[in-house]
Tab-separated table of C-alpha atoms and ligand atoms in Angstrom:
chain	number	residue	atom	x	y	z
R	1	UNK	CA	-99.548	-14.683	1.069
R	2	UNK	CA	-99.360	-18.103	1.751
R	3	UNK	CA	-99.681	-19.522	-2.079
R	4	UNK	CA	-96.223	-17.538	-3.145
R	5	UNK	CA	-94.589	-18.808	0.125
R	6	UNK	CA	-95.567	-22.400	-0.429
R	7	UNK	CA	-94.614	-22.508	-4.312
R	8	UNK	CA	-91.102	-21.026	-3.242
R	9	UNK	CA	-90.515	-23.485	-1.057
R	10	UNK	CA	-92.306	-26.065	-3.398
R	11	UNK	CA	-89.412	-25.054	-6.001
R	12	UNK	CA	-86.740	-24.819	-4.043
R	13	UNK	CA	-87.625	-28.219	-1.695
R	14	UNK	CA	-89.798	-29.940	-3.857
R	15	UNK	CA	-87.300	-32.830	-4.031
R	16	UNK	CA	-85.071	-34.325	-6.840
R	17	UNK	CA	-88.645	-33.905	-8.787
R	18	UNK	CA	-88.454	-30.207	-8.343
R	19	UNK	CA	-88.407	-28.722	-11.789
R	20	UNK	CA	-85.567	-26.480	-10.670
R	21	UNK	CA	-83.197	-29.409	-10.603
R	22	UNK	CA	-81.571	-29.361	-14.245
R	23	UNK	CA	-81.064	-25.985	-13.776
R	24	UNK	CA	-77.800	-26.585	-11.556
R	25	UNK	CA	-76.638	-28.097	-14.569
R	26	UNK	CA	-75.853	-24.649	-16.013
R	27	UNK	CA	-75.465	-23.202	-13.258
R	28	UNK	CA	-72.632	-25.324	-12.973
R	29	UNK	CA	-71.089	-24.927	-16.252
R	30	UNK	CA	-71.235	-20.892	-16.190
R	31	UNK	CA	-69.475	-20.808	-13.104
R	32	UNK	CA	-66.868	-22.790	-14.077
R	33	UNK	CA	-66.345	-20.943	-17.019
R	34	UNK	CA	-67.119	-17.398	-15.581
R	35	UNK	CA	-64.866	-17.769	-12.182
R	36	UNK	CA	-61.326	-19.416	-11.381
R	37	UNK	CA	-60.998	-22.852	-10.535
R	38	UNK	CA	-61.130	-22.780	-6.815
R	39	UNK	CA	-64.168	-20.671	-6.702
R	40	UNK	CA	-65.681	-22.730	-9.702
R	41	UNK	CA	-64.873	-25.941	-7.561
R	42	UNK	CA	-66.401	-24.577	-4.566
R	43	UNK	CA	-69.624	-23.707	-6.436
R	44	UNK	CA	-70.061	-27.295	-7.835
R	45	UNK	CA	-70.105	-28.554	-4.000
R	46	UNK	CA	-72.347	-26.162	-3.275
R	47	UNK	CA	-74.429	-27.764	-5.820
R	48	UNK	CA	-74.148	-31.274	-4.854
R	49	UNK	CA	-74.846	-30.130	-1.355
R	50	UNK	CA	-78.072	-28.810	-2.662
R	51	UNK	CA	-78.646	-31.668	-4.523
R	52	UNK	CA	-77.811	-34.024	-1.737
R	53	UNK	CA	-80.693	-31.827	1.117
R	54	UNK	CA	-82.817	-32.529	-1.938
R	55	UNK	CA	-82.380	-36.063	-2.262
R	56	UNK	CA	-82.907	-36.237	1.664
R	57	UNK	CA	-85.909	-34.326	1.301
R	58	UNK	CA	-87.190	-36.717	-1.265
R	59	UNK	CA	-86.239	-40.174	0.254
R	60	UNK	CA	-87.010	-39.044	4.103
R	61	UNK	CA	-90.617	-37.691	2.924
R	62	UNK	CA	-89.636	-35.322	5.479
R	63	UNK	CA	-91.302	-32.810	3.665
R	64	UNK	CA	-94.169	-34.534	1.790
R	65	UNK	CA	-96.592	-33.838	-0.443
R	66	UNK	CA	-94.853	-30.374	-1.434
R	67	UNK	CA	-94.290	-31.126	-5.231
R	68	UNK	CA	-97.393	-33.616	-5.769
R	69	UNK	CA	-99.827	-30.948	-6.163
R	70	UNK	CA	-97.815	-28.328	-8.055
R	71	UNK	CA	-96.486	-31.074	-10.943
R	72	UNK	CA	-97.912	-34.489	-10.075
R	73	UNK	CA	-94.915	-35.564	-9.122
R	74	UNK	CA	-93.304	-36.715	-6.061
R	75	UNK	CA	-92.636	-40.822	-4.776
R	76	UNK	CA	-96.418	-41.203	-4.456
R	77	UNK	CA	-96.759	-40.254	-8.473
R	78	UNK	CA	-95.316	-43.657	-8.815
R	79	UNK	CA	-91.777	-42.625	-9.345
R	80	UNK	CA	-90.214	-46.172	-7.981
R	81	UNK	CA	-86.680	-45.140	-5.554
R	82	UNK	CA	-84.187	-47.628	-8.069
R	83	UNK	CA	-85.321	-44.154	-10.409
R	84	UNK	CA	-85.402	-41.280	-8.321
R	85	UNK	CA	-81.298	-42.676	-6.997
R	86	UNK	CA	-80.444	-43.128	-10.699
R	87	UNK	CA	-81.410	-39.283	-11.363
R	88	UNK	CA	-79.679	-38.503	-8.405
R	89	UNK	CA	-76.289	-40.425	-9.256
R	90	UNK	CA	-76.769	-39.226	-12.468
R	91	UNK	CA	-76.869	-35.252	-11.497
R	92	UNK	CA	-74.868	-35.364	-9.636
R	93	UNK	CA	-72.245	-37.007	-11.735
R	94	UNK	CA	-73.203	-34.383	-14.327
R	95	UNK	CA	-72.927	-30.928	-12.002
R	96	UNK	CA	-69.141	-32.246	-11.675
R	97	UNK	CA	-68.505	-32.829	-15.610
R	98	UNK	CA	-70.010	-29.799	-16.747
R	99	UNK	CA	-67.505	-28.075	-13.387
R	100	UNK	CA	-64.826	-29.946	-15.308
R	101	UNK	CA	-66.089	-29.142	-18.796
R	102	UNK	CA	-66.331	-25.206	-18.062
R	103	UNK	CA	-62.561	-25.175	-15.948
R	104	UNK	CA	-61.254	-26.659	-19.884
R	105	UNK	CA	-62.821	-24.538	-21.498
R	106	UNK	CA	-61.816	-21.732	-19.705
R	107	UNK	CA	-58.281	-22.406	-19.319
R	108	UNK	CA	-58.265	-22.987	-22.779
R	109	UNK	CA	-59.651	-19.540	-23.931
R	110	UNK	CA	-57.265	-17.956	-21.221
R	111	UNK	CA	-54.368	-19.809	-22.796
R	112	UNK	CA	-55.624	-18.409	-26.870
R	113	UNK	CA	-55.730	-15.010	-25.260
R	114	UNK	CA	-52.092	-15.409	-23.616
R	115	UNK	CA	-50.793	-16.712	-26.405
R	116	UNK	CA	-52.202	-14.100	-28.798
R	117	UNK	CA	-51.204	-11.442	-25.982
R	118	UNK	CA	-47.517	-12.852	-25.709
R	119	UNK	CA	-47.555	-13.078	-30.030
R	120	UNK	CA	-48.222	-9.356	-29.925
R	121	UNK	CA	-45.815	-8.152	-27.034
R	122	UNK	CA	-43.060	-9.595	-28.875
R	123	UNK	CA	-43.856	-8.155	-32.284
R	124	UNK	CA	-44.389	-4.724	-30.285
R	125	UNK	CA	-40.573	-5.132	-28.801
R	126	UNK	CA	-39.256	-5.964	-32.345
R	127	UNK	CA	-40.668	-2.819	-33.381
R	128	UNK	CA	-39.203	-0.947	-30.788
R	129	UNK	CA	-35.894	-2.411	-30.962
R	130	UNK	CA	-36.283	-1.149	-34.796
R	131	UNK	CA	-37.010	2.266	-34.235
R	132	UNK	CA	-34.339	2.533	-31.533
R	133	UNK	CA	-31.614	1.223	-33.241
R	134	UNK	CA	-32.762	3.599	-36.198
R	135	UNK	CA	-33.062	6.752	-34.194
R	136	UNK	CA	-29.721	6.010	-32.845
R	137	UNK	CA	-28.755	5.875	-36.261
R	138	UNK	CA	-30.575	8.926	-38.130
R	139	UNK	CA	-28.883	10.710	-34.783
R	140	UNK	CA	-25.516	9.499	-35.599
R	141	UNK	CA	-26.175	10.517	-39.769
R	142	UNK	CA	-27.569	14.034	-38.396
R	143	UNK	CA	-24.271	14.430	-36.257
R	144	UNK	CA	-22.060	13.513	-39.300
R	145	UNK	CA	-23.876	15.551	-41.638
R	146	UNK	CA	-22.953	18.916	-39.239
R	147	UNK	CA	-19.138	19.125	-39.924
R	148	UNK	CA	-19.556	18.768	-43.701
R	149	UNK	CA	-22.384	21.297	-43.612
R	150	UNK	CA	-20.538	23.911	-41.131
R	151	UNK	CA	-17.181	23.413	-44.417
R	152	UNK	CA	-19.815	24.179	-47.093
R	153	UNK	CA	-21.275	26.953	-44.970
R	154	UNK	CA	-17.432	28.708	-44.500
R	155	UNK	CA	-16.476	28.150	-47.880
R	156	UNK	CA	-19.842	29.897	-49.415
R	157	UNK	CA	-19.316	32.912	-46.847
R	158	UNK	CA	-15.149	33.187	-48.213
R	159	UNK	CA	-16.641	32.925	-51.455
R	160	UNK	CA	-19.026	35.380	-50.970
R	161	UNK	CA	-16.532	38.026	-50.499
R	162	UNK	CA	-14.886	37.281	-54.300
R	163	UNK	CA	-17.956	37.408	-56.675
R	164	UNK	CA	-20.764	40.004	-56.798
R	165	UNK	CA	-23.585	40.532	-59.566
R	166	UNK	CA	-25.760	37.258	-60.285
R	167	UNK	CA	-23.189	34.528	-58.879
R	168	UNK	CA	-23.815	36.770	-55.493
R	169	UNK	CA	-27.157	36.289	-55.358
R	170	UNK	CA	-27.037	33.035	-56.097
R	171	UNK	CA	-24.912	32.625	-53.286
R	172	UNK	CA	-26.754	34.413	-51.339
R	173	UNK	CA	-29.752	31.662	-51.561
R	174	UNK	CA	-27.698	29.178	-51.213
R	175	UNK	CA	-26.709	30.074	-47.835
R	176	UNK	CA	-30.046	30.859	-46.864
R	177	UNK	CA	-30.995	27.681	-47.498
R	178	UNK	CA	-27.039	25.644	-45.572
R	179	UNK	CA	-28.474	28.066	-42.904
R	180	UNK	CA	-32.012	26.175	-42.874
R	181	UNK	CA	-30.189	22.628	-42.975
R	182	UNK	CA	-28.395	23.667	-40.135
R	183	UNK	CA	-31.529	24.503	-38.188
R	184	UNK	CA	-33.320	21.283	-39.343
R	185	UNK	CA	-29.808	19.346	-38.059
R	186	UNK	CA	-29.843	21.191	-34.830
R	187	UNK	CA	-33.533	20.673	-33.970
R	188	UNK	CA	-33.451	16.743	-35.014
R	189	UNK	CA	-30.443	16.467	-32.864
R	190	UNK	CA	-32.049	18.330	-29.492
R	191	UNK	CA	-34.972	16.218	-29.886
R	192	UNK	CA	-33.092	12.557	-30.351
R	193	UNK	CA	-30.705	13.606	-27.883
R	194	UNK	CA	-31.748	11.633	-24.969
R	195	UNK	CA	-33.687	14.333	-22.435
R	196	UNK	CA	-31.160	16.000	-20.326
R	197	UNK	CA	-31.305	16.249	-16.194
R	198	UNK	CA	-33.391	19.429	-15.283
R	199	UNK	CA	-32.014	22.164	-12.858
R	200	UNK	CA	-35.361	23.226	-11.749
R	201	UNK	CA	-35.684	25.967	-9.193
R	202	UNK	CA	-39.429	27.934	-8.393
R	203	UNK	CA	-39.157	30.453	-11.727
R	204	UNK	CA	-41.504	33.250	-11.765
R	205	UNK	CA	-44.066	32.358	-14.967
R	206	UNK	CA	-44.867	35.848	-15.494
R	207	UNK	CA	-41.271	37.225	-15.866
R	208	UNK	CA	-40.513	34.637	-18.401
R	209	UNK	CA	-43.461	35.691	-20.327
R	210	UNK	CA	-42.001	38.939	-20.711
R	211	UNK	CA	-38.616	38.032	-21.453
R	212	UNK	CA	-40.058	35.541	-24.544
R	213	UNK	CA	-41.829	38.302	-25.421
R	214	UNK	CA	-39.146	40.825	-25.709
R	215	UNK	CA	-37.245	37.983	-27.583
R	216	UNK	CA	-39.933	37.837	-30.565
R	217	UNK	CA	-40.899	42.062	-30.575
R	218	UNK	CA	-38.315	41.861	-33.811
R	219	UNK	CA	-40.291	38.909	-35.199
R	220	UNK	CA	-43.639	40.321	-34.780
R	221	UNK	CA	-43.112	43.568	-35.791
R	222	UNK	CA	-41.323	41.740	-39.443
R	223	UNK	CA	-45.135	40.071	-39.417
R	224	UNK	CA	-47.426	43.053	-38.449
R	225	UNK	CA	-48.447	41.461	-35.640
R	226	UNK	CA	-49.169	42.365	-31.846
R	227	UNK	CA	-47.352	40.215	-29.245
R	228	UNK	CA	-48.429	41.366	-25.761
R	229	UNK	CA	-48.249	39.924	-22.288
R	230	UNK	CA	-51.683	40.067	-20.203
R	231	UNK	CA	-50.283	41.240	-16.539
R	232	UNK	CA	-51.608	39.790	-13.800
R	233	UNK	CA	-50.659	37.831	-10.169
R	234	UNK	CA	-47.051	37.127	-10.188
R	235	UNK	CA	-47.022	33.209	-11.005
R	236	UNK	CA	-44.268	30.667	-9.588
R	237	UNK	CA	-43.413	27.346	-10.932
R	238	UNK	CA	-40.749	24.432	-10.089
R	239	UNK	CA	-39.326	23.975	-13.733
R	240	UNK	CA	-35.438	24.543	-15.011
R	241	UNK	CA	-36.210	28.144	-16.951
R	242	UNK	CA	-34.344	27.266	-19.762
R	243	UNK	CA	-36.196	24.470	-21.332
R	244	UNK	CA	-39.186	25.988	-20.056
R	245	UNK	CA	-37.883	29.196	-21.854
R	246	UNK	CA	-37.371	27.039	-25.219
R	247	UNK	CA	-40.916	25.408	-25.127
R	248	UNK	CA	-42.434	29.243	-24.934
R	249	UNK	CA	-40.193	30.265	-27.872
R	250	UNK	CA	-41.236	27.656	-29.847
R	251	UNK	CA	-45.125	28.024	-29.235
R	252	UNK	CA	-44.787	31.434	-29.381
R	253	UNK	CA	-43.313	31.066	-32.581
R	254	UNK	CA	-45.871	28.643	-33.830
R	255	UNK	CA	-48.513	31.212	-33.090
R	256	UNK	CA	-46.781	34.108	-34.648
R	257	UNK	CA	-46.453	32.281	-37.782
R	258	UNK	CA	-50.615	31.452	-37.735
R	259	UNK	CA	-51.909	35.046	-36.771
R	260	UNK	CA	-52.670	37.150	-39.597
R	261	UNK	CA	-51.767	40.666	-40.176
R	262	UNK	CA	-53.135	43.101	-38.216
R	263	UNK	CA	-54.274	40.331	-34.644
R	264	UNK	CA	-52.852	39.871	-31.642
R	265	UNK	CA	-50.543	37.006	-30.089
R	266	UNK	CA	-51.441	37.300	-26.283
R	267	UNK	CA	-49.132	35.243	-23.200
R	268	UNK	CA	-50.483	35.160	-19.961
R	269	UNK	CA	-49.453	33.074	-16.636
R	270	UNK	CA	-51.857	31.924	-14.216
R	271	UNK	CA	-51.700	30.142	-10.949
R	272	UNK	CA	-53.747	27.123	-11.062
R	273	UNK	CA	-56.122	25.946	-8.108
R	274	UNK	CA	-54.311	22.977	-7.425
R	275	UNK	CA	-50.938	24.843	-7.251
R	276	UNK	CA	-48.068	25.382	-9.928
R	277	UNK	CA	-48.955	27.501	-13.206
R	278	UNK	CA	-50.703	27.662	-16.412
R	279	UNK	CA	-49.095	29.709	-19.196
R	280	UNK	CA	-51.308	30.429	-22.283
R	281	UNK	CA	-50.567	32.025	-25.440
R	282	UNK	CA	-53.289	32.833	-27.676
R	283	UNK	CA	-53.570	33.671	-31.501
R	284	UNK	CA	-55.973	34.620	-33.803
R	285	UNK	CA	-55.245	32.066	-36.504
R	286	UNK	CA	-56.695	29.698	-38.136
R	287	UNK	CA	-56.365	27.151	-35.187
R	288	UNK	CA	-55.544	23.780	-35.709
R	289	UNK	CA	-58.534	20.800	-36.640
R	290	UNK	CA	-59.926	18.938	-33.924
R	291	UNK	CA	-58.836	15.397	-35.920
R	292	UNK	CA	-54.959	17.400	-36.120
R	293	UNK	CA	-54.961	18.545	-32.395
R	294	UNK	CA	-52.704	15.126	-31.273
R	295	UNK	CA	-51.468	14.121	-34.228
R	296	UNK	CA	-49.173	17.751	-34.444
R	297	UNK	CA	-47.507	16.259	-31.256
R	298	UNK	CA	-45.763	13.392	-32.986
R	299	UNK	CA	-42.553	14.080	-34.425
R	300	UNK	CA	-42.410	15.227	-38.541
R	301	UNK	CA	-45.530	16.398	-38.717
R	302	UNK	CA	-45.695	20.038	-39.731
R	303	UNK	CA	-48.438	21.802	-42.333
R	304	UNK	CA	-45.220	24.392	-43.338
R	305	UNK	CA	-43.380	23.884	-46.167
R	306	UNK	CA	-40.258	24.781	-44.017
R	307	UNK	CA	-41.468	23.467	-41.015
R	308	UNK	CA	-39.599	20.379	-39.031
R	309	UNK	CA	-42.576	19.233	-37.459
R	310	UNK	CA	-40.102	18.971	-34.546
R	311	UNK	CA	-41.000	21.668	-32.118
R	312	UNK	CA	-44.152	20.746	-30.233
R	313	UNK	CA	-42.993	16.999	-29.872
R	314	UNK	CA	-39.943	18.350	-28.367
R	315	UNK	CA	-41.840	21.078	-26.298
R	316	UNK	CA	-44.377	18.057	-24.853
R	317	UNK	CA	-41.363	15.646	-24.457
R	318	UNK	CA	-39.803	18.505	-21.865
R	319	UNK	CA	-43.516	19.651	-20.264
R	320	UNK	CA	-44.080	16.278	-19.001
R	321	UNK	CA	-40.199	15.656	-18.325
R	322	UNK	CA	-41.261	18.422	-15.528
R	323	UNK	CA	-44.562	16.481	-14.512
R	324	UNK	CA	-46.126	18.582	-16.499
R	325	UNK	CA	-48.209	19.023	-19.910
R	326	UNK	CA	-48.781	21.127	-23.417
R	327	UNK	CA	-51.481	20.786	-25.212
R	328	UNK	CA	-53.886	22.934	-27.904
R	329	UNK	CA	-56.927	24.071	-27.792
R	330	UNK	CA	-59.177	25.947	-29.957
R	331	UNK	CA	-60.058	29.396	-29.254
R	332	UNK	CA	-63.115	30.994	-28.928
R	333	UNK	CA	-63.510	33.103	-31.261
R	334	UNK	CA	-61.028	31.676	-33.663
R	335	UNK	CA	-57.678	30.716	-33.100
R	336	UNK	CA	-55.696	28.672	-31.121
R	337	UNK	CA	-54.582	28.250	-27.373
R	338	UNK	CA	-52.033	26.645	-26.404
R	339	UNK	CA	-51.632	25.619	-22.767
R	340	UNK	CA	-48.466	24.781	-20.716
R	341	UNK	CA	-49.167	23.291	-17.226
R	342	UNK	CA	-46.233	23.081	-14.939
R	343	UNK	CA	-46.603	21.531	-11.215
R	344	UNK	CA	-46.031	23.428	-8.285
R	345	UNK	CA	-43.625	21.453	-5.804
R	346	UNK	CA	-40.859	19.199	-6.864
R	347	UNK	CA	-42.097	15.795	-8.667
R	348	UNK	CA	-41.561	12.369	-7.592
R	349	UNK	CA	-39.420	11.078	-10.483
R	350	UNK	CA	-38.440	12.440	-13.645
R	351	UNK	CA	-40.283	10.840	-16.573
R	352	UNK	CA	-38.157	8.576	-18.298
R	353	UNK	CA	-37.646	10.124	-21.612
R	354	UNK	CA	-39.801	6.937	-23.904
R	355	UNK	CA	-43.132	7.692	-21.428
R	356	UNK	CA	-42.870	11.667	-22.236
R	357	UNK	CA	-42.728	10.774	-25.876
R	358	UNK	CA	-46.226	8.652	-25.421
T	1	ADP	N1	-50.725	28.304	-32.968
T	1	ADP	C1	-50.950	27.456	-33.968
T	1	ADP	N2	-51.941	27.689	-34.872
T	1	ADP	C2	-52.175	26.849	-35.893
T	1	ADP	N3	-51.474	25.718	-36.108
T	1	ADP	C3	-50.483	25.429	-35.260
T	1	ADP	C4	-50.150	26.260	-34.152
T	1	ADP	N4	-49.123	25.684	-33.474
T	1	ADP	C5	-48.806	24.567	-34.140
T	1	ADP	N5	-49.606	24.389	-35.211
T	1	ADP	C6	-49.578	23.274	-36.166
T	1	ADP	O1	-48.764	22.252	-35.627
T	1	ADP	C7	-47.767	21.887	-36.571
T	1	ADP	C8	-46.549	21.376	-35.848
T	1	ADP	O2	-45.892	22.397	-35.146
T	1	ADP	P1	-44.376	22.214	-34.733
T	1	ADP	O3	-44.216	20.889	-34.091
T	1	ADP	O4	-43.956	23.427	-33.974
T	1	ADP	O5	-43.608	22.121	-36.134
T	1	ADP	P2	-43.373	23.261	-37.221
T	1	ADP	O6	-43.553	24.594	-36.549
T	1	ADP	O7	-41.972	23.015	-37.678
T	1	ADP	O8	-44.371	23.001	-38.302
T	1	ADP	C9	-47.556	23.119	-37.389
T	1	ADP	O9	-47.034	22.808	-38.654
T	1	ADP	C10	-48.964	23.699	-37.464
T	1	ADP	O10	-49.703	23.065	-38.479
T	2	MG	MG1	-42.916	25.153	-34.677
């Protein structure tokens, strides 16, 4: 018991001859680099305090005879005072460079990184600037393309009226497909549209279900598929029923166009535990890859050769406009589920329209 306590103190008080002593050396430097300035400062007095109680403890003798056994050292190893005052000076003199040597170097990594961070903000804002300026513009292109495109549509339906046989048919695609470039126009221009005020009121989840549901019976039935609506608890939400109404058509249309023949598209609302509701609709599809499940979110991407890849960007962008979220999941069993959380009460602020696109 008494050999550990009399090497600790031998260590720590054996004197400017302790073999401890260089050590405050680094100690010195890593604080200055690791902490700020004042703190780093601080340490390196700390140090020289140290370093002074140990150069009293070595010229007072006050504690004698701790190091001489340990390391043979100590004043009566020889070590003359002119030497043990020159180590002194000179540790001391080096705890403060290598505080003043860590602060540089330091400040100068901090001022790499800032630069390097400020180099990269301002290439970020150039890019945003860009794609503002051109989704302003493809907006303004899709808005003068609809007034052309509504002419071309009246003239094919006048002419449809004078020709019959082949020409008609012809015709007839071509319509179909004015009718499709209208749709594409439409849905690019809701979705660069900047995101409208809500009128949100409590909505009853379930009802809504039902309504969707009666909306797509035609649909399904065209497909051979089963659309149903899982009763349950009535379910309330604070949401504007229209958009929320428009993000269940478009899911629900996603997930008629994945189910095969013969399955089942299922919609159920839920209250959730911490208040507000959960609407799910489920298909029996071939789901969509875990490496997909984001990406599908970002505008243009669609695995349809008709498809605008518009919809579920859109239908996110308007979730979390309410505070709340859509997202996919797969299902067990096969398929794919996909989720719309919508919050209880009233939310604090609406998200700006650039954060619900993120
Ligand atoms: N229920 C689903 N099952 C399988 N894939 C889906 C489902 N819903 C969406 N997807 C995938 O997400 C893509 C993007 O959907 P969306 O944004 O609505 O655009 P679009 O329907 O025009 O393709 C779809 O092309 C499809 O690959
Ligand atoms: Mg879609």
């Amino acid at each position: 018991m008494t050999f550990p306590l009399f090497t600790v103190m031998n260590l720590s008080l054996g004197g400017l001859e302790s073999p401890l002593i260089p050590l405050v050396l680094p100690v010195s430097l890593a604080t200055a680099i690791l902490f700020p300035a004042a703190r780093a400062h601080r340490w390196a007095g700390y140090l020289l305090v140290l370093l002074g109680v140990q150069a009293a403890v070595t010229f007072t003798g006050a504690v004698a005879d701790l190091v001489p056994p340990l390391f043979g050292g100590g004043r009566r190893a020889g070590h003359g005072d002119a030497l043990l005052w020159t180590m002194f000076t000179v540790t001391a003199f080096l705890v403060v460079w290598a505080n003043f040597i860590g602060t540089t170097l330091r400040r100068t990594f901090r001022g790499m990184v800032r630069t390097a961070l400020d180099a990269r903000d301002d290439a970020l804002k150039t890019h945003e600037e860009r794609v503002r300026s051109l989704t302003t513009l493809s907006g303004e292109i899709a808005h003068e393309l609809k007034n052309p495109l509504a002419s071309v549509k009246g003239l094919a339906a006048m002419i449809a009226r004078e020709v019959e046989g082949r020409p008609a048919e012809r015709l007839a695609v071509l319509r179909r497909e004015v009718d499709r470039m209208q749709e594409i126009l439409e849905g690019f221009l809701n979705f660069s549209r900047p995101l409208l005020p809500l009128n949100e009121a409590h909505v009853p989840l379930d009802a809504l279900c039902r309504q969707v549901a009666e909306l797509h019976e035609g649909m399904a039935g065209e497909r051979g598929v089963g659309l149903r609506v899982v009763e349950g608890a009535p379910v309330e939400a604070w949401c504007d029923a229209r958009k929320v109404r428009q993000v269940m058509i478009d899911v629900v249309q996603n997930a008629l166009e994945a189910a095969p023949r013969g399955t089942t598209v299922e919609l159920q609302a839920r209250a959730t535990p911490e208040g507000g509701g959960r609407v799910e609709v489920r298909d029996r599809g071939p789901g969509v890859a875990e490496s997909l499940r984001e990406r599908v979110f970002e505008p243009g991407i669609t695995t349809k050769p008709q498809g605008s890849g518009l919809g579920l960007a859109l239908s996110r962008a308007l979730m979390r406009q309410h505070g709340g979220e859509l997202s996919l999941h797969a299902r067990a069993g096969g398929g794919c589920v996909a989720e719309l959380f919508l919050p209880a009460a009233p939310q604090q602020a609406e998200a700006p329209r650039t954060e619900a696109l993120t």
